Coordinates of C-alpha atoms and ligand atoms in Angstrom, one line a residue:
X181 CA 77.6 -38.0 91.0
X182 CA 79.0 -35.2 92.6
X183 CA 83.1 -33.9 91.6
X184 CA 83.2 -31.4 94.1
X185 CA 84.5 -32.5 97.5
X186 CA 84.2 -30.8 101.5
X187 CA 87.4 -32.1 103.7
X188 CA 86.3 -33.0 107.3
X189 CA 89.1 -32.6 109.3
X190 CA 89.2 -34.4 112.9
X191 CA 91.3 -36.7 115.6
X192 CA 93.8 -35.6 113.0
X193 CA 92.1 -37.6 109.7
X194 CA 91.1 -36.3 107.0
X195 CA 87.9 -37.4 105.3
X196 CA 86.4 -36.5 102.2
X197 CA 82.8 -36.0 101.4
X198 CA 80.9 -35.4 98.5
X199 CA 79.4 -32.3 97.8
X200 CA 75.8 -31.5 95.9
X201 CA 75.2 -28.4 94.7
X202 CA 71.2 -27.6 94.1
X203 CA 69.8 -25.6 91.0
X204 CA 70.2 -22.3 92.8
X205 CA 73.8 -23.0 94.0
X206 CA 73.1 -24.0 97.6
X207 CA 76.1 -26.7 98.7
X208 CA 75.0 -29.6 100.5
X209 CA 77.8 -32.0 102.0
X210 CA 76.6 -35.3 101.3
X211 CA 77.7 -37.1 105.1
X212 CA 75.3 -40.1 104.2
X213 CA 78.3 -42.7 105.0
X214 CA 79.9 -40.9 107.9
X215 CA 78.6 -43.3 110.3
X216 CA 79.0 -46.5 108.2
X217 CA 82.9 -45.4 107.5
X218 CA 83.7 -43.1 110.3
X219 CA 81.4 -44.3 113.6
X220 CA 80.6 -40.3 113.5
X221 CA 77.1 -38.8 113.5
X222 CA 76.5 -34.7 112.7
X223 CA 74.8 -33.1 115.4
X224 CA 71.9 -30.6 114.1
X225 CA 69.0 -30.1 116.8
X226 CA 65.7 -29.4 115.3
X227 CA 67.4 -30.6 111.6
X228 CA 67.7 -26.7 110.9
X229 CA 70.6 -27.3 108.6
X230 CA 69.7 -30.7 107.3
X231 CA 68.7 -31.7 103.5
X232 CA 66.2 -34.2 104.5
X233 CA 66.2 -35.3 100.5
X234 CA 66.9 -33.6 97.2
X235 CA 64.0 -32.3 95.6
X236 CA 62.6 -30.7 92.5
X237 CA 58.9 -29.8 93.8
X238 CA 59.5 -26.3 95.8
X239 CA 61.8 -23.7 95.5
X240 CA 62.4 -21.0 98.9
X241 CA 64.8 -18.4 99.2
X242 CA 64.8 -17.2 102.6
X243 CA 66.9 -14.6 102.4
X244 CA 65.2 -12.7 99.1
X245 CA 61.5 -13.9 99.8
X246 CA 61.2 -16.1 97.3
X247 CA 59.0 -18.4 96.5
X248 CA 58.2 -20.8 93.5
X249 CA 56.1 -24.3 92.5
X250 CA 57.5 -26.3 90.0
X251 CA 60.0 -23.0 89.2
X252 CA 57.0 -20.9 88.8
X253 CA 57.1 -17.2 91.1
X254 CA 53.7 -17.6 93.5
X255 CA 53.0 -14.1 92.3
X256 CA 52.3 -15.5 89.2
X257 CA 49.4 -17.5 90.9
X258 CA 47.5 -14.3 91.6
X259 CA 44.9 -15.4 89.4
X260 CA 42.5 -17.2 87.9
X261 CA 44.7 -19.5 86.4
X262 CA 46.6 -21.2 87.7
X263 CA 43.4 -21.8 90.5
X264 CA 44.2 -24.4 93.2
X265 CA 43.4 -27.5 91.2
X266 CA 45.7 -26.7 88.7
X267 CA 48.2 -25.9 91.3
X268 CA 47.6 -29.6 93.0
X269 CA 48.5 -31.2 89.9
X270 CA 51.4 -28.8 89.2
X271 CA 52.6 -30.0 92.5
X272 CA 51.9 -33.6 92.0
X273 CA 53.0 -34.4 88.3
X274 CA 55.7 -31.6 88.2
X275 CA 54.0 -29.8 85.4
X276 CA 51.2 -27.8 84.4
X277 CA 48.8 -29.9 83.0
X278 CA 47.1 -30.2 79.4
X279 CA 43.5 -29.6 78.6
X280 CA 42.8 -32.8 78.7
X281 CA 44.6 -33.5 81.7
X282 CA 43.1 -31.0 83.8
X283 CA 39.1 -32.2 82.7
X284 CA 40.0 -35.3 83.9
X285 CA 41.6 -34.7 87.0
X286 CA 38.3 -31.9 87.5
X287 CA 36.2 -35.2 86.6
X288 CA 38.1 -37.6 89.1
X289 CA 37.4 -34.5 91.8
X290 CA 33.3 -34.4 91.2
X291 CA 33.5 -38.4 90.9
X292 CA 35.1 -38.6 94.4
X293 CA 33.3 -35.8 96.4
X294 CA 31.0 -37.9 98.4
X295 CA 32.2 -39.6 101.5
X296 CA 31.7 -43.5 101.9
X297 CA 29.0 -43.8 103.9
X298 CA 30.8 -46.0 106.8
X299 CA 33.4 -43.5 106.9
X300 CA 30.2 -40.9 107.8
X301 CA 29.1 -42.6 110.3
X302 CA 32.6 -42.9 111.6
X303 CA 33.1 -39.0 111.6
X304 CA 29.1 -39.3 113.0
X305 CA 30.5 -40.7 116.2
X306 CA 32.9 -38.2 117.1
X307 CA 31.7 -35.6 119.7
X308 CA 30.3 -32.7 117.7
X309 CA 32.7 -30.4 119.7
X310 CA 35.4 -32.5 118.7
X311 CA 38.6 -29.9 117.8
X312 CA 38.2 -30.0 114.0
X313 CA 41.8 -30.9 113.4
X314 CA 41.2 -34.1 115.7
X315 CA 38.3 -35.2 113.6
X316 CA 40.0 -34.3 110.0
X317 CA 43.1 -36.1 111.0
X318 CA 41.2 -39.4 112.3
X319 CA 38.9 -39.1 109.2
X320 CA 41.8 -39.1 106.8
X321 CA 43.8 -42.1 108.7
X322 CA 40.3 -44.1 108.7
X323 CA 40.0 -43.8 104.7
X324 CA 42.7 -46.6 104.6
X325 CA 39.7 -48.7 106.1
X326 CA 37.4 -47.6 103.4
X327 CA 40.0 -47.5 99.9
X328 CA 41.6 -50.5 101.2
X329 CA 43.0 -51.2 96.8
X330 CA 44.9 -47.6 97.5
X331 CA 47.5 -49.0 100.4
X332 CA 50.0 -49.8 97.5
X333 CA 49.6 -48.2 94.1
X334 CA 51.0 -49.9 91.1
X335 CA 50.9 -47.5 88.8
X336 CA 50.2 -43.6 87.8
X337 CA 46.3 -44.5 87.3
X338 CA 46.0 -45.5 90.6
X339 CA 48.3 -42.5 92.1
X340 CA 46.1 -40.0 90.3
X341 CA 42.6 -41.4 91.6
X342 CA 44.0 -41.6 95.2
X343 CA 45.3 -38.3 94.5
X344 CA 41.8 -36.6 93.4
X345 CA 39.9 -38.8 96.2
X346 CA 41.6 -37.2 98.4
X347 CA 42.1 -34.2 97.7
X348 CA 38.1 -34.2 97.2
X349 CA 37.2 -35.7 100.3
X350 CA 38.9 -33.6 102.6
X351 CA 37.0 -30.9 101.7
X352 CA 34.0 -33.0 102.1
X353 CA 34.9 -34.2 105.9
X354 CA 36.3 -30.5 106.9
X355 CA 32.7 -29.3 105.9
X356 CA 30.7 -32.2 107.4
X357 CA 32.9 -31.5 110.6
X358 CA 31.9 -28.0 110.6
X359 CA 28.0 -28.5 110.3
X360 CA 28.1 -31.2 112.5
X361 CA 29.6 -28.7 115.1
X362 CA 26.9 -26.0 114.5
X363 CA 24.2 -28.3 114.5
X364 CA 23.4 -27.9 111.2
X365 CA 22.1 -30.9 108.2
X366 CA 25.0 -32.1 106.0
X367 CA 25.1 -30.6 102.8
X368 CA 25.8 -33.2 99.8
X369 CA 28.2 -32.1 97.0
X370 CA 26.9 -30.5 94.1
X371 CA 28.7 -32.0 90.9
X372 CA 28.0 -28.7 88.9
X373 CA 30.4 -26.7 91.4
X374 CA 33.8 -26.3 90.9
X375 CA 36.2 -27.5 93.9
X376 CA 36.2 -24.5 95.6
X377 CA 32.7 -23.4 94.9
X378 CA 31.6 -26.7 96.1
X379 CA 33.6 -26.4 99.0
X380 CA 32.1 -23.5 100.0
X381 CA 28.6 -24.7 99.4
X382 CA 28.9 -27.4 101.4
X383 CA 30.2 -25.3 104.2
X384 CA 27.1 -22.2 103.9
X385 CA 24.2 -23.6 102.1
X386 CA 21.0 -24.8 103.5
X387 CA 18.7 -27.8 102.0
X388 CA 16.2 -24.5 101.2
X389 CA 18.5 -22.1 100.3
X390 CA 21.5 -22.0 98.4
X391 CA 24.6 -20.2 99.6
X392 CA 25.2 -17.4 97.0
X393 CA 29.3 -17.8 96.0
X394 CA 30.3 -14.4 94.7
X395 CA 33.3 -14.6 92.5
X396 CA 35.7 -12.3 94.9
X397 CA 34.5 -14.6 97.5
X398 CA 35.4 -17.9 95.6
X399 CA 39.0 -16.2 94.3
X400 CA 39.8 -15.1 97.8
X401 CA 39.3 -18.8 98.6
X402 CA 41.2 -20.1 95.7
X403 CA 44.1 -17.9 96.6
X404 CA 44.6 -19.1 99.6
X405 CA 44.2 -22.4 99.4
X406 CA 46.6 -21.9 96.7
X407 CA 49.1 -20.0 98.7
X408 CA 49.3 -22.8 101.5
X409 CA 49.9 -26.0 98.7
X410 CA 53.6 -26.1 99.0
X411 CA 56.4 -25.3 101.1
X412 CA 59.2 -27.6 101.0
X413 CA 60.5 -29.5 103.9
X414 CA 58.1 -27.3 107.0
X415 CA 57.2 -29.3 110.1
X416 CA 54.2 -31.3 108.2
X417 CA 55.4 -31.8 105.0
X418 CA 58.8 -33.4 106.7
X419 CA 56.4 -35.1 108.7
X420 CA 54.9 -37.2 105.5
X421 CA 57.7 -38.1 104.0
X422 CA 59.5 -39.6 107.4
X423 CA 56.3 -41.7 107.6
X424 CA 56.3 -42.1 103.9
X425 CA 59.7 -43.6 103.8
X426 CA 58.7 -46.3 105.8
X427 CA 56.6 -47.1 102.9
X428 CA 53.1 -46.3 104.7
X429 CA 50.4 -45.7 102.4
X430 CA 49.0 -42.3 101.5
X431 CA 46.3 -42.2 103.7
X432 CA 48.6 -42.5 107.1
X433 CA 51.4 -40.3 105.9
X434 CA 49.0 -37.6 104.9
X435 CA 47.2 -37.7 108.1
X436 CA 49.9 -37.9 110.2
X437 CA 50.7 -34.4 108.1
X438 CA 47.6 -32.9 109.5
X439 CA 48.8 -33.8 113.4
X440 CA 52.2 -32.0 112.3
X441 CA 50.2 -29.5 111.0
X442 CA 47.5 -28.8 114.3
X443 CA 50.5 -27.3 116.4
X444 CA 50.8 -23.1 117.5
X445 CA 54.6 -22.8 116.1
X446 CA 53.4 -24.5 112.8
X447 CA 49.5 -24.4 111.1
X448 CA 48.1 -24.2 114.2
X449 CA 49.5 -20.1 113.9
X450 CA 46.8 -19.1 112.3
X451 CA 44.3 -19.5 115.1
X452 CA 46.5 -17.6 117.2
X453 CA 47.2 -15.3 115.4
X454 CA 43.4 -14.5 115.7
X455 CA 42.8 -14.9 119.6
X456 CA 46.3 -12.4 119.7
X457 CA 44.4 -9.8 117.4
X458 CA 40.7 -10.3 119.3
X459 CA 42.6 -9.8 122.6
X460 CA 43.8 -6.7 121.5
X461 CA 40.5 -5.4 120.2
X462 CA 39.1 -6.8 123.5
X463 CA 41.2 -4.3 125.3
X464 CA 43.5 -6.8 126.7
X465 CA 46.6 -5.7 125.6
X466 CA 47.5 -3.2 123.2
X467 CA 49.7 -3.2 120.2
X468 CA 52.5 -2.2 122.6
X469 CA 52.4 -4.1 125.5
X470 CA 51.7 -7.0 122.7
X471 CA 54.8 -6.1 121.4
X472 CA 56.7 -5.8 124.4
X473 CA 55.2 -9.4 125.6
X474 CA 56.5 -10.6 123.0
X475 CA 60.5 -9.5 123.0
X476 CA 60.2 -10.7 126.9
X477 CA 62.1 -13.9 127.2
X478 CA 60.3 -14.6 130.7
X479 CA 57.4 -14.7 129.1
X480 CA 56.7 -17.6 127.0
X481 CA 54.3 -15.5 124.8
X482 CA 55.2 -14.8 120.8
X483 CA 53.8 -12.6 118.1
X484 CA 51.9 -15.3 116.2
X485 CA 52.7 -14.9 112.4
X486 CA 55.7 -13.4 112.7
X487 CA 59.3 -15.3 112.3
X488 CA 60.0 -18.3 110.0
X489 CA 62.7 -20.5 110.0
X490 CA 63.2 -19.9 106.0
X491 CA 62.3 -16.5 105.8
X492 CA 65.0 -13.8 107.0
X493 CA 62.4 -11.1 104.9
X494 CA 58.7 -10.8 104.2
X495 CA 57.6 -13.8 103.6
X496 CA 56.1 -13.8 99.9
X497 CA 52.9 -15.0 100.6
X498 CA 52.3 -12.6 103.5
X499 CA 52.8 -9.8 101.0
X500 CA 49.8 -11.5 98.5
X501 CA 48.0 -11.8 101.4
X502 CA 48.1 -8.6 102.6
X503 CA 47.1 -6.8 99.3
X504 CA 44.7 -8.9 99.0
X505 CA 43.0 -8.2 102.1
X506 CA 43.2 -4.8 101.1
X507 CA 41.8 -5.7 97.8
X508 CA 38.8 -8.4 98.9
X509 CA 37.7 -6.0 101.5
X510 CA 37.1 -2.9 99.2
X511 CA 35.3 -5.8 96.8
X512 CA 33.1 -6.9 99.4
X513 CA 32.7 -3.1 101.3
X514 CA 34.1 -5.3 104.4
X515 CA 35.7 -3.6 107.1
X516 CA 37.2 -5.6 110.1
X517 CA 39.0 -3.4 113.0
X518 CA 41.3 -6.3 113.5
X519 CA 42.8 -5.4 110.0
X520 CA 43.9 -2.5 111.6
X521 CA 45.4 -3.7 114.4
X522 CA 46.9 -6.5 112.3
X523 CA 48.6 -3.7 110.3
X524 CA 49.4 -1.6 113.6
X525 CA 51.6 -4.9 115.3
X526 CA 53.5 -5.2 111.5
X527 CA 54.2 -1.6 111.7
X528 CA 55.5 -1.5 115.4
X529 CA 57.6 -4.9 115.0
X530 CA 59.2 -3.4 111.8
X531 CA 60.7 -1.0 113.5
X532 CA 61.3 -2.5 116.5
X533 CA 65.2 -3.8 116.9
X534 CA 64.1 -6.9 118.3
X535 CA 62.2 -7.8 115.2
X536 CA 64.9 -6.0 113.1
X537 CA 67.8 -7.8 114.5
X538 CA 66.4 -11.4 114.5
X539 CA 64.9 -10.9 110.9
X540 CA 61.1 -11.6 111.8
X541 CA 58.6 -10.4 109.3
X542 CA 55.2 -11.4 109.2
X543 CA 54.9 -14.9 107.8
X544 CA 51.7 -16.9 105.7
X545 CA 49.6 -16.9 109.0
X546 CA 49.4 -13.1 109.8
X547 CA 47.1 -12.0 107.2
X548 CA 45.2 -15.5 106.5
X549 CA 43.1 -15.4 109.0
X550 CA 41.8 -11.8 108.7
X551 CA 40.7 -13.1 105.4
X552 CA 39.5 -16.0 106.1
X553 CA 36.9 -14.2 108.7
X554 CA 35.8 -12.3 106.0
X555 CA 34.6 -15.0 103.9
X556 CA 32.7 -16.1 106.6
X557 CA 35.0 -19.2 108.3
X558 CA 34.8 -19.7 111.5
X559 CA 38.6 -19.5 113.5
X560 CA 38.1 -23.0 114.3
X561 CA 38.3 -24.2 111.0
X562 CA 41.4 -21.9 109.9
X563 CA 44.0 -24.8 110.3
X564 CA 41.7 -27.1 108.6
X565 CA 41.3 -25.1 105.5
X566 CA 45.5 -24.6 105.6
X567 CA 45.1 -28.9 105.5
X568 CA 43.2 -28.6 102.6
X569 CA 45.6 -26.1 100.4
X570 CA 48.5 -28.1 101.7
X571 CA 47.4 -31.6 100.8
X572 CA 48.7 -31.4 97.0
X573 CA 52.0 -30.6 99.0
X574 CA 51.6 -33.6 101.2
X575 CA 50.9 -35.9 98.2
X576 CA 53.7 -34.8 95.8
X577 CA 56.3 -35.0 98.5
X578 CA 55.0 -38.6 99.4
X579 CA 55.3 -39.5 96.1
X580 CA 58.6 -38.1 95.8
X581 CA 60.0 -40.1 98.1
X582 CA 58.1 -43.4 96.9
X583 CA 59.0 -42.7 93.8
X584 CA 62.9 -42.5 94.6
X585 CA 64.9 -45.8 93.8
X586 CA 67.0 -45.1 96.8
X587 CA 64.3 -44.1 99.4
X588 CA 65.5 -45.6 102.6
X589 CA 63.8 -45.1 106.2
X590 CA 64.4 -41.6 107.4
X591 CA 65.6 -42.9 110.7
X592 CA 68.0 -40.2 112.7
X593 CA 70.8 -41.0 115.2
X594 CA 70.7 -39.2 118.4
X595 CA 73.7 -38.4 121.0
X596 CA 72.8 -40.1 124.0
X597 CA 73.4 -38.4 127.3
X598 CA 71.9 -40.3 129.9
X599 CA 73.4 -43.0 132.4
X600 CA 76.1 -45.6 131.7
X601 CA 75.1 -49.3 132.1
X602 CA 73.1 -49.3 135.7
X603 CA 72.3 -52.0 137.5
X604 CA 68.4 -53.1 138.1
X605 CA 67.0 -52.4 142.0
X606 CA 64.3 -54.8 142.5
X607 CA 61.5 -52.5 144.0
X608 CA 61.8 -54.1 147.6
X609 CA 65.6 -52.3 148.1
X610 CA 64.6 -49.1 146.4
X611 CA 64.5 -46.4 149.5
Ligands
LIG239 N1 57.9 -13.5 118.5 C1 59.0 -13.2 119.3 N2 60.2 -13.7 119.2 C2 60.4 -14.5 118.2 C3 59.4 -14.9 117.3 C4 58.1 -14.4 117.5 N3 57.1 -14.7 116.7 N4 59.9 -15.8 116.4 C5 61.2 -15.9 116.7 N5 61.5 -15.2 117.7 C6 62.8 -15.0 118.3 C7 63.2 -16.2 119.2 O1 62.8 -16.1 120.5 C8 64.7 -16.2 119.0 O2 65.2 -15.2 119.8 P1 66.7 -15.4 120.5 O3 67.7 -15.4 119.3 O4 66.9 -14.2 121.3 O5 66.7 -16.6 121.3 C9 64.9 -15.8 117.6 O6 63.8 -15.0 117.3 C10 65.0 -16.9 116.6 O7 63.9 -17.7 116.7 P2 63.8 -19.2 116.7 O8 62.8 -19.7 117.7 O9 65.2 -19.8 116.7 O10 63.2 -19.5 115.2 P3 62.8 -20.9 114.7 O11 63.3 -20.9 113.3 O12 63.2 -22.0 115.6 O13 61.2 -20.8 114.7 C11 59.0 -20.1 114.2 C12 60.4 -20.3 113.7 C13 58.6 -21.4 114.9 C14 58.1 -19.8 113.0 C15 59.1 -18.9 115.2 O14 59.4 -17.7 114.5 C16 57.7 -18.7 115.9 O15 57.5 -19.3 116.9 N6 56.8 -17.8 115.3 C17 55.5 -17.6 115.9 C18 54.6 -18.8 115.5 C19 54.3 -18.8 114.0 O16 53.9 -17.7 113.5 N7 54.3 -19.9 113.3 C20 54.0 -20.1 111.9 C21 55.2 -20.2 111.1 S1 54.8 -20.3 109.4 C22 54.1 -21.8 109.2 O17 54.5 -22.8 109.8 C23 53.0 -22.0 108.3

């Protein structure tokens, strides 16, 4: 329990609240019983100063540009170890896992690769247009239907398998989803590949000829699956553990992550970020006016990937990404003019006082996408794969909160404005 105390000060009274102080020295005044003592709410639109919970998965600094899982930098996950499944259960079990560990989670994967074959047919019956985010986020909801023994888990055996089918089977329905919108045959999982391998042979591969993974292609992937896993309390991840707390199951709190997820100002970026950078190689607009569109308050228009709501400087995972374009590309003797102009728009808004002033630097979604289109995904798809990389995310903070003795339904206050008791008008007298 907290000694320190914060003094609120109002209608003359004094009240005292307590005071937490996090691992990096960040004070949070506790005001959990203002309302129950005081008949007093805080006001904080868009919760953009609110500790939604205390947590130990994810560590930001917004000001520095820092990033960490579990306490670990996420420069230090430039590599082949830790790859993304490692990561996931990093995130999930709040450490790095042992040998043994890790074979059986990698085992737990392979096992639980294959979708049920009613939940196929379910996905079967969606338009093949449907927007890929629409289909992902039904398919997800619907495995409650399919894994009905996963609605409560008991213990961590159970949490671990729902963990790994999940995490394994999204990867399944975001493929299917995709071949089913090119018109292509579904491509079963191959229980030799690893996840990301598998992944990306169930995207590319044909029932006559394999899809050739090259290892810059596969790290590439690995990176940036790894790069979207965890990010604290953004727009999605708060999203799971509001339905979490009302003690949904897994399945409905993660997919309801995915709807959080689809949006322009949150995942949804990426794809933006794309059509901004086409437009301007389309001669639409360039880097300037883009620019200029975007500092123009009458116009509704914003540079996609740029600003964050943590980050006041480069945003850690824009830097990796950035090199590693640089990197992947000379791999893969890839060029892509949109790099360029990618690279043009961070150079003008740099030193642009609009930019300068309001702290926006180029944020996870600038550079993702450039690399994603050189693996070969189609823009469509780019929020689906940020689903994927952020699932581990999803499922450690649900668990979190299920797993806190003193979770209680995230359930805000609100200040009403609107009228004062008003009488009913049958229809008949209304004018
Ligand atoms: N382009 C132009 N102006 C911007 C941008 C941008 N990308 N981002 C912020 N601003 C301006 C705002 O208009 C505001 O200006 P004002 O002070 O003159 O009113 C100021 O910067 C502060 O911005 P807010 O909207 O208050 O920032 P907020 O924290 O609410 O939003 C967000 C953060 C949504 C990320 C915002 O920066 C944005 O819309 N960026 C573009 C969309 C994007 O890239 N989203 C992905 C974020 S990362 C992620 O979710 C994975």
């Amino acid at each position: 329990m907290s000694e320190e105390k914060a003094i609120l000060t109002i209608d003359g009274k004094q009240i005292e609240l307590p005071v937490y102080t996090g691992t990096d020295g960040t004070k949070a005044i506790d005001i959990g019983k203002l309302y129950d003592e005081h008949r007093m709410i805080t006001y904080d639109p868009s919760l953009a100063n609110t500790g939604l919970c205390r947590s130990k998965i994810t560590y930001i600094d917004g000001d520095a540009g820092i990033l960490r899982y579990r306490g670990i930098p996420i420069e230090q996950f430039d590599n082949e170890s830790p790859n993304f499944v490692e990561t996931a259960w990093l995130l999930i079990f709040g450490r790095l896992p042992t040998q043994d560990e890790l074979l059986d989670f990698r085992a737990r994967l392979t096992n639980n690769a294959l979708l049920h074959e009613g939940l196929r047919q379910r996905i079967e019956m969606l338009p093949p247009s449907a927007p890929p985010m629409a289909s992902l986020s039904a398919a997800i909801s619907e495995m409650a239907c399919y894994y009905k023994g996963y609605l409560t888990l008991d213990d961590d055996e159970q949490l671990t398998e729902v963990a790994a089918r999940m995490i394994s089977t999204v990867r399944t329905i975001a493929a299917y989803s995709y071949r089913r919108s090119q018109g292509l045959p579904i491509i079963y999982p191959n229980p030799k590949l690893r996840y990301v391998a598998n992944f990306l042979h169930m995207m590319f591969s044909y029932p006559y000829l394999h899809y050739e993974i090259t290892p810059e292609i596969e790290d590439a992937m690995n990176l940036i699956l790894i790069l979207h896993a965890d990010h604290e309390q953004n727009c999605s991840t708060a999203t799971v553990r509001v339905v979490g707390s009302s003690l949904a199951n897994m399945f409905s709190s993660c997919s309801a992550g995915v709807s959080a997820l689809w949006g322009s100002l949150h995942g949804g970026a990426n794809v933006e970020v794309m059509k901004m950078l086409d437009g301007i190689y389309a001669g639409g607009l360039t880097p300037e006016q883009c620019i200029e569109a975007a500092k123009d308050k009458a116009n509704p228009f914003r540079l996609f990937g740029f600003g964050h709501r943590v980050y006041k400087n480069y945003d850690p995972r824009a830097k990796i990404l950035k090199a590693a374009c640089d990197k992947v590309f000379a791999q893969l003797q890839h060029q892509d003019p949109l790099l360029d102009i990618a690279r043009k728009l961070e150079e003008l808004a740099l030193s642009d006082q609009y930019f300068v002033d309001r702290k926006l630097y180029p944020n996870v979604d600038f550079y993702s996408g450039i690399l994603l289109r050189a693996i070969g995904i189609p823009t469509n798809m780019f929020t689906v794969i940020f689903a994927i990389g952020r699932l581990p995310g999803w499922i450690a903070h649900w668990k979190e909160q299920h797993d806190n003795p003193t979770n209680r339904i995230i359930r805000p206050r609100q200040v009403y404005e609107g009228n004062d008791i008003t009488d009913y008008i049958p229809l008949k007298e209304r004018s």
